[in-house]
mmCIF file of C-alpha atoms in Angstrom:
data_model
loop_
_atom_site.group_PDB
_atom_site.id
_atom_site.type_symbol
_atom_site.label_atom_id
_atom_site.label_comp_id
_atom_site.label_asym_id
_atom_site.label_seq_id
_atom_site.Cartn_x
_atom_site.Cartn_y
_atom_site.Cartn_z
ATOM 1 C CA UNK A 10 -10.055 0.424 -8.801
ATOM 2 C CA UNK A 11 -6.049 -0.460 -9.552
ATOM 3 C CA UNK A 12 -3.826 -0.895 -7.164
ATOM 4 C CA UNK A 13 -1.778 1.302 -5.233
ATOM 5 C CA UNK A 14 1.052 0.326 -6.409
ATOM 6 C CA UNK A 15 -0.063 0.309 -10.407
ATOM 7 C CA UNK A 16 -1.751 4.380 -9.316
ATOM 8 C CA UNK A 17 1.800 5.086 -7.568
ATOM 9 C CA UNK A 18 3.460 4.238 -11.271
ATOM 10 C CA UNK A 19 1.406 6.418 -13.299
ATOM 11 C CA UNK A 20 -1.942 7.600 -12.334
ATOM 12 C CA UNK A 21 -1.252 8.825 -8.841
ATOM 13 C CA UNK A 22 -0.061 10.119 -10.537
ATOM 14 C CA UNK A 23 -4.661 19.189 -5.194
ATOM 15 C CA UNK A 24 -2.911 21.609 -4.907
ATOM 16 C CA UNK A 25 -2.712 23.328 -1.584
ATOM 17 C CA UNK A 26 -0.677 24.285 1.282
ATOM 18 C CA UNK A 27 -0.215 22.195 4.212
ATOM 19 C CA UNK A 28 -2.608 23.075 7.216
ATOM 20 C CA UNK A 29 -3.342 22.119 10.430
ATOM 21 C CA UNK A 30 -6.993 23.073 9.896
ATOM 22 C CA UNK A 31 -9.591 19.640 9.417
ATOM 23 C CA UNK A 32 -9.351 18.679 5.980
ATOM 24 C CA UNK A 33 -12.943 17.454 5.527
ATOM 25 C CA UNK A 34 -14.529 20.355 4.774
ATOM 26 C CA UNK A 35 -18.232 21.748 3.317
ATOM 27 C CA UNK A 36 -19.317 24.146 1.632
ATOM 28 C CA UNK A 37 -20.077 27.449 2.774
ATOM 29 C CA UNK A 38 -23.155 28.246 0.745
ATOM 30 C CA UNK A 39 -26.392 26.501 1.823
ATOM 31 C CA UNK A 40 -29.808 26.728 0.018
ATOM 32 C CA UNK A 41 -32.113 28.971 1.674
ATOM 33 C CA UNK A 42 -34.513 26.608 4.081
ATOM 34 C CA UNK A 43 -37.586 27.566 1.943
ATOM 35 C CA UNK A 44 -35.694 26.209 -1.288
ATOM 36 C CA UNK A 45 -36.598 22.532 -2.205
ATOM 37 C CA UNK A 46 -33.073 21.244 -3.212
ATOM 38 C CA UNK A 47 -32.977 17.127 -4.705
ATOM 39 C CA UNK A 48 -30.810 14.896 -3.352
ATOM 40 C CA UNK A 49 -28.310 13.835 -5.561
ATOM 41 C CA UNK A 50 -28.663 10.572 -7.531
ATOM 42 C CA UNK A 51 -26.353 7.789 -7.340
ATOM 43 C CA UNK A 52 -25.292 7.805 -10.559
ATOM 44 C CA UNK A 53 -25.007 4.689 -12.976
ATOM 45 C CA UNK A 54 -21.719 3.274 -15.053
ATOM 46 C CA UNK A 55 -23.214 5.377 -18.252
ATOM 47 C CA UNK A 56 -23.350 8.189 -16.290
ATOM 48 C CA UNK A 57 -20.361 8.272 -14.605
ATOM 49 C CA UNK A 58 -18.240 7.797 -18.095
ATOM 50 C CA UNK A 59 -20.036 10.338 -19.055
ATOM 51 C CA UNK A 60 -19.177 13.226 -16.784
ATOM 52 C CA UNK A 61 -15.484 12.630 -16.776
ATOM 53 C CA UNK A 62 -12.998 14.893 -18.034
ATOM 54 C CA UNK A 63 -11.443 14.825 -21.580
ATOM 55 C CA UNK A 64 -8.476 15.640 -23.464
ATOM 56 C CA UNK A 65 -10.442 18.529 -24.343
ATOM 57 C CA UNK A 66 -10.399 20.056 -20.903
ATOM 58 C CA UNK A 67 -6.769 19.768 -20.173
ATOM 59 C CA UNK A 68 -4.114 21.927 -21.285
ATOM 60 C CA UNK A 69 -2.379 21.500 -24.544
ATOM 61 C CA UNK A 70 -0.093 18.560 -25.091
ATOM 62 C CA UNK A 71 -2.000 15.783 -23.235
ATOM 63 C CA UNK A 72 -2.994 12.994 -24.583
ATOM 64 C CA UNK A 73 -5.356 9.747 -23.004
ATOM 65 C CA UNK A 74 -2.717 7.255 -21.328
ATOM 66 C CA UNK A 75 -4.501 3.513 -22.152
ATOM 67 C CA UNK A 76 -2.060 1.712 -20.358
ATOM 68 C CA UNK A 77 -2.154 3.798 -16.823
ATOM 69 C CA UNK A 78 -5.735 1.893 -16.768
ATOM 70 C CA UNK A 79 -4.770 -1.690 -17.060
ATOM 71 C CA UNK A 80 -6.310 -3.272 -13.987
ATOM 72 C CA UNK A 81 -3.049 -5.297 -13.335
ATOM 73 C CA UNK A 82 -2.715 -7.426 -9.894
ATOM 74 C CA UNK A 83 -0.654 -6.140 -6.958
ATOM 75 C CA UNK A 84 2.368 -8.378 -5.081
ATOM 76 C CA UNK A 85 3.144 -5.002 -3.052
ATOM 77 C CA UNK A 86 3.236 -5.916 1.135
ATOM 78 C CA UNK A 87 4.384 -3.344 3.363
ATOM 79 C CA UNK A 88 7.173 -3.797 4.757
ATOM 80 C CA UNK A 89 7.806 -1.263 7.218
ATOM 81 C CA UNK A 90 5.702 1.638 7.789
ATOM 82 C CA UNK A 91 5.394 4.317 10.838
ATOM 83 C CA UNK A 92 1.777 3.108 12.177
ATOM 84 C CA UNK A 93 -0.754 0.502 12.481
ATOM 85 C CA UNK A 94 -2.885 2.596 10.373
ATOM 86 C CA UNK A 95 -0.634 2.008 7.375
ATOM 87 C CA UNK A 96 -2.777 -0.758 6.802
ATOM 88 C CA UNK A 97 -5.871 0.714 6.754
ATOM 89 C CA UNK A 98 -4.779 3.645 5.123
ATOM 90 C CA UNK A 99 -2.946 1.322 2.180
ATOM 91 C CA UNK A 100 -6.267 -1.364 1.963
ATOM 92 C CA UNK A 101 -8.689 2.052 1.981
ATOM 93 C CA UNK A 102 -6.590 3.040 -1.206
ATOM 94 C CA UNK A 103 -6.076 0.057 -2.832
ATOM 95 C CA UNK A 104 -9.802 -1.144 -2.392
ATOM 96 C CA UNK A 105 -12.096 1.764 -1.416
ATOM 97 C CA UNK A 106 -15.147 0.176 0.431
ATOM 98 C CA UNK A 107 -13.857 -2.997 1.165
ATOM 99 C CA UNK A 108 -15.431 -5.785 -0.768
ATOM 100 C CA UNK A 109 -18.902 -3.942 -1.148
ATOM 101 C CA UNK A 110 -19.874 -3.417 -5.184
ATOM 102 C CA UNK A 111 -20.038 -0.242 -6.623
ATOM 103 C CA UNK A 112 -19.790 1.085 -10.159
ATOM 104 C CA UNK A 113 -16.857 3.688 -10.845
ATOM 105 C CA UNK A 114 -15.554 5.172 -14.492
ATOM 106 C CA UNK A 115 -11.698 6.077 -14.660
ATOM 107 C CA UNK A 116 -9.732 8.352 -17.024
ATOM 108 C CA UNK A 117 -6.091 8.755 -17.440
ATOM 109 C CA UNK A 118 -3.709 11.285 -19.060
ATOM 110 C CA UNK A 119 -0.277 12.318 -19.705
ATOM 111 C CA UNK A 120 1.278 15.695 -21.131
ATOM 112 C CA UNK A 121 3.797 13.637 -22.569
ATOM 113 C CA UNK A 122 6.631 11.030 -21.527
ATOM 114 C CA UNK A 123 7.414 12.291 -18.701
ATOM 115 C CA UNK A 124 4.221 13.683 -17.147
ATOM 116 C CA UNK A 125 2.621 15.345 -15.598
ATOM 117 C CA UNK A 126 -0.077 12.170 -15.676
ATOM 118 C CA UNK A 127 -3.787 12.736 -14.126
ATOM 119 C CA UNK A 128 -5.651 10.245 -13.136
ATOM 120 C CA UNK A 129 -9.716 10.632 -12.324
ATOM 121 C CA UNK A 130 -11.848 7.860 -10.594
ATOM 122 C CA UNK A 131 -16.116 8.061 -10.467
ATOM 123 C CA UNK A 132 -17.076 5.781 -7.855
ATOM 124 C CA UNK A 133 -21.330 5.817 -7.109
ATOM 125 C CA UNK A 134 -21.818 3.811 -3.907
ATOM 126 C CA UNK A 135 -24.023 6.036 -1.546
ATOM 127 C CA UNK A 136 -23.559 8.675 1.411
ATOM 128 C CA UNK A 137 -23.153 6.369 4.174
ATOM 129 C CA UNK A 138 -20.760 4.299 2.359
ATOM 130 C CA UNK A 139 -18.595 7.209 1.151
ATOM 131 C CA UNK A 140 -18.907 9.307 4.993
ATOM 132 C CA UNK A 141 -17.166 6.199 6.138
ATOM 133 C CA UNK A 142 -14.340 6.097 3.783
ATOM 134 C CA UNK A 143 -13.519 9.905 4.313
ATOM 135 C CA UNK A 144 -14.024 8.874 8.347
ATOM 136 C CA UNK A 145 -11.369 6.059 7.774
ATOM 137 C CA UNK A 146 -9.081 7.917 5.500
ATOM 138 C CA UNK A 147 -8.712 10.876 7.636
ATOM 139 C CA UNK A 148 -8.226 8.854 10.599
ATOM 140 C CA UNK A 149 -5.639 6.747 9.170
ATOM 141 C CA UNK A 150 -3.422 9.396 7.775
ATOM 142 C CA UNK A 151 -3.188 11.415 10.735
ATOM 143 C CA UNK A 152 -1.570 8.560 12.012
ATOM 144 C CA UNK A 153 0.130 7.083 9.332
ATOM 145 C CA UNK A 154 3.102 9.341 7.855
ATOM 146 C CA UNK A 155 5.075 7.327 5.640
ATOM 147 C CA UNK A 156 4.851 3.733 4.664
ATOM 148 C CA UNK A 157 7.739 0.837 2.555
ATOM 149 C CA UNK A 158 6.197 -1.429 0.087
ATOM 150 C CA UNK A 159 7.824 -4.060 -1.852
ATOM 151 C CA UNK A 160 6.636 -5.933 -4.617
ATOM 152 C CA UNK A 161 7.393 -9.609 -5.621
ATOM 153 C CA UNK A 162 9.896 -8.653 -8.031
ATOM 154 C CA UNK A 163 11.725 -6.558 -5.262
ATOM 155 C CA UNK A 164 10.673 -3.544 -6.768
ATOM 156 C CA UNK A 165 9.981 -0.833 -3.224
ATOM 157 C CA UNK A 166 8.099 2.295 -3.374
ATOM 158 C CA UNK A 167 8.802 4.313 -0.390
ATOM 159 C CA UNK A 168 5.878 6.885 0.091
ATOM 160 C CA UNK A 169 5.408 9.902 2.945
ATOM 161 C CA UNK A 170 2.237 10.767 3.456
ATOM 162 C CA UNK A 171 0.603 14.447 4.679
ATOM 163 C CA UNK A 172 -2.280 16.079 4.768
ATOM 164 C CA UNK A 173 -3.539 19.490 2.761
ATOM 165 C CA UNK A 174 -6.334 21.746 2.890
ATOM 166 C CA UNK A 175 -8.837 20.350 0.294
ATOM 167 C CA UNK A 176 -10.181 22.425 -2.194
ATOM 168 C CA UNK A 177 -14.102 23.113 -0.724
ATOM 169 C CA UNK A 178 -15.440 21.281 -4.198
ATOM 170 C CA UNK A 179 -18.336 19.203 -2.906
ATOM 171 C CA UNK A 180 -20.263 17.688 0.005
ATOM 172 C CA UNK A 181 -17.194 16.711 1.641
ATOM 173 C CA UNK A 182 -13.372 16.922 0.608
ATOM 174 C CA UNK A 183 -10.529 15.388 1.426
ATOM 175 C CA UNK A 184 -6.955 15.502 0.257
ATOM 176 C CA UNK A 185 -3.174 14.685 1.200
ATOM 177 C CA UNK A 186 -0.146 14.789 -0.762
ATOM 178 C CA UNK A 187 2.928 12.091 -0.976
ATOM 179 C CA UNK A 188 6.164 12.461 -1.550
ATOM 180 C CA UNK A 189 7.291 8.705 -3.623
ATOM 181 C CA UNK A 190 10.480 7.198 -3.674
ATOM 182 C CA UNK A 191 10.610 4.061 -6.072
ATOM 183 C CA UNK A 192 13.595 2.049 -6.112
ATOM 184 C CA UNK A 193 14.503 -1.396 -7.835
ATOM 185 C CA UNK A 194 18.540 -2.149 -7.151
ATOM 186 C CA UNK A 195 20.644 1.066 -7.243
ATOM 187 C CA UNK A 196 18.481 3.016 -9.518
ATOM 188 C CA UNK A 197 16.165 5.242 -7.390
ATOM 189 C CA UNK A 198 13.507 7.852 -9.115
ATOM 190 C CA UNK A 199 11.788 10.066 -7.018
ATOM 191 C CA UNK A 200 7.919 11.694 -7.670
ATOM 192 C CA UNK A 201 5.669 13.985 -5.781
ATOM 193 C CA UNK A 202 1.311 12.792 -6.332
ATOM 194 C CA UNK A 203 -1.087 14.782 -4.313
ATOM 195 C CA UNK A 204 -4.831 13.454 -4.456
ATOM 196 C CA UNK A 205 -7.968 15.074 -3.765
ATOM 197 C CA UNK A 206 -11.522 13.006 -3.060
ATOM 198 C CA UNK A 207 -14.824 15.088 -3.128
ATOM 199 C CA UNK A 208 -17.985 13.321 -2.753
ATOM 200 C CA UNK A 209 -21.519 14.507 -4.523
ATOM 201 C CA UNK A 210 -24.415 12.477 -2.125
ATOM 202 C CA UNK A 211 -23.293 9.170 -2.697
ATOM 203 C CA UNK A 212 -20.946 9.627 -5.664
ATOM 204 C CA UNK A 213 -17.459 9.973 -5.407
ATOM 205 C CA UNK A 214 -14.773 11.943 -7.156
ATOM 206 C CA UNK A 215 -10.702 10.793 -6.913
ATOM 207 C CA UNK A 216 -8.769 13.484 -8.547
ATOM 208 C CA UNK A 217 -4.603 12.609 -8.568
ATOM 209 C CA UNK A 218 -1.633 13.657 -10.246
ATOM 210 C CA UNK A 219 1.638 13.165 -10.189
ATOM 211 C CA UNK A 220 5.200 14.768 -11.402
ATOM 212 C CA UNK A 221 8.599 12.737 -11.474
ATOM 213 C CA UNK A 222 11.408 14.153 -10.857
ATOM 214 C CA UNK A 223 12.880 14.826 -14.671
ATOM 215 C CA UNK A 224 9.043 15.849 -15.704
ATOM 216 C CA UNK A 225 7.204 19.068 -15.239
ATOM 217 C CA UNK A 226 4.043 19.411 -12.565
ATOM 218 C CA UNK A 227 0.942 21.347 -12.798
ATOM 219 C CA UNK A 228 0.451 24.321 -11.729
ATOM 220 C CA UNK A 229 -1.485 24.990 -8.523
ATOM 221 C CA UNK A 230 -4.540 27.374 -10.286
ATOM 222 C CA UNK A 231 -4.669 24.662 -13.510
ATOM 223 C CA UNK A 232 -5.409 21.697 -11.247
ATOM 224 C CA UNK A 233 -7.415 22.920 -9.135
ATOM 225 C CA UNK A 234 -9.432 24.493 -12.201
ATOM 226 C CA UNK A 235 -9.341 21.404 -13.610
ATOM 227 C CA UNK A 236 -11.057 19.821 -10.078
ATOM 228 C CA UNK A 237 -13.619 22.557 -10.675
ATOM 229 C CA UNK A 238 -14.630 21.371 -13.934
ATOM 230 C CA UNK A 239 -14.704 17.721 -13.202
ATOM 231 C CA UNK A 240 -17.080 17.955 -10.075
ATOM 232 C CA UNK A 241 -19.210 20.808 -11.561
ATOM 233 C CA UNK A 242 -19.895 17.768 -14.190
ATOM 234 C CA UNK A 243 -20.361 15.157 -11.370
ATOM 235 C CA UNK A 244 -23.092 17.215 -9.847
ATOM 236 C CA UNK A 245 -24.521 17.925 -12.851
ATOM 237 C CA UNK A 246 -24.785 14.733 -13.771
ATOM 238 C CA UNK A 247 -26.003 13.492 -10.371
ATOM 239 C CA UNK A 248 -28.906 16.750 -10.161
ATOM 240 C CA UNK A 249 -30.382 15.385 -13.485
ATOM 241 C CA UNK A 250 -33.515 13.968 -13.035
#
């Protein structure tokens, strides 16, 4: 997984309005209790490249963006930041899970120079792993509404954080939205990324995107039909036997 910093700079890069309504949420349809339903799988590396999205789902004029997944090292500290779950809400994103392995698959893409970019992460660790992330995440942002970072290089990225209702995707969903501000010197450029996590059993789906200010955004009904898409795929995938 890169960095927070590296995601904030082009794959951060889902839509919703803000809420004061849980933003975990399930879905509402449930299998009759006579059906047999499998659990899902936790997916392998294979799998998980395979059910990501493609150039060929997204709207006209994007293109894959190699370089937004360069696995590049972070210098970013925070350096002042409006709770003590800042840090857990900064290390969650940066490193989801901590230092336990799992296997993810990433794709990247930009509808041209200036955006909008959209990033998706497959991660396959299992339920208990993922329940505990969403726990942590949710937990931390309540508390946590806007952090400072600064690299080593002085570069800062300035970030508010807030919390939408999540598109009801998956087994559980989870999304917030952040309003960027990076600055190096005088020169300031501000962004707006929203992200949206949905889990399938133990697999999980990060959905982001993210529109500078001189670029154009998606649209509220194309992203979340592209989030349809990409987890119909995941739970596809994962219900193959």
């Amino acid at each position: 997984m890169r960095t927070l910093c590296v995601t904030l700079l082009g794959l951060f890069l889902v839509s919703g309005c803000g809420s004061d309504e849980p933003i975990e949420t399930s879905r509402d349809s449930q299998p009759a209790a006579t059906e047999e339903v499998a659990e899902p799988r936790v997916l392998t590396s294979d799998e998980l490249t395979a059910a990501l999205l493609t150039v060929d789902d997204l709207p006209t004029g994007f293109s894959v963006d190699e370089t937004a997944l360069e696995d590049l090292e972070s210098t970013d500290e925070i350096v002042r930041a409006s709770g003590d779950s800042c840090t857990d809400l900064w290390e969650a994103t940066e490193t989801p899970f901590g230092d336990e392995e799992y296997v993810e698959a990433s794709a990247a893409f930009a509808g041209g120079e200036l955006g909008p970019f959209l990033t998706q992460d497959l991660i396959a660790v299992d339920e208990s792993a993922v329940a505990s992330e969403f726990a942590t995440l949710q937990l931390a942002i309540e508390d946590c509404t806007s952090l400072v970072s600064r690299d080593a290089d002085g570069f800062e990225t300035s970030v508010e954080f807030a919390p939408i209702t999540a598109p009801d995707l998956g087994d559980k969903n989870f999304a917030f939205e952040m309003r960027i501000t990076y600055a190096y010197g005088d020169v300031e450029v501000d962004a707006l990324a929203t992200m949206v996590m949905t889990s399938v059993g133990g697999n999980l789906m990060i959905l982001s995107s993210i529109a500078v200010e001189m670029g154009e955004p998606f649209e509220a009904a194309e992203f979340e039909a592209l989030a349809q898409v990409a987890v119909a795929r995941l739970q596809d995938a994962a219900a193959a036997r």
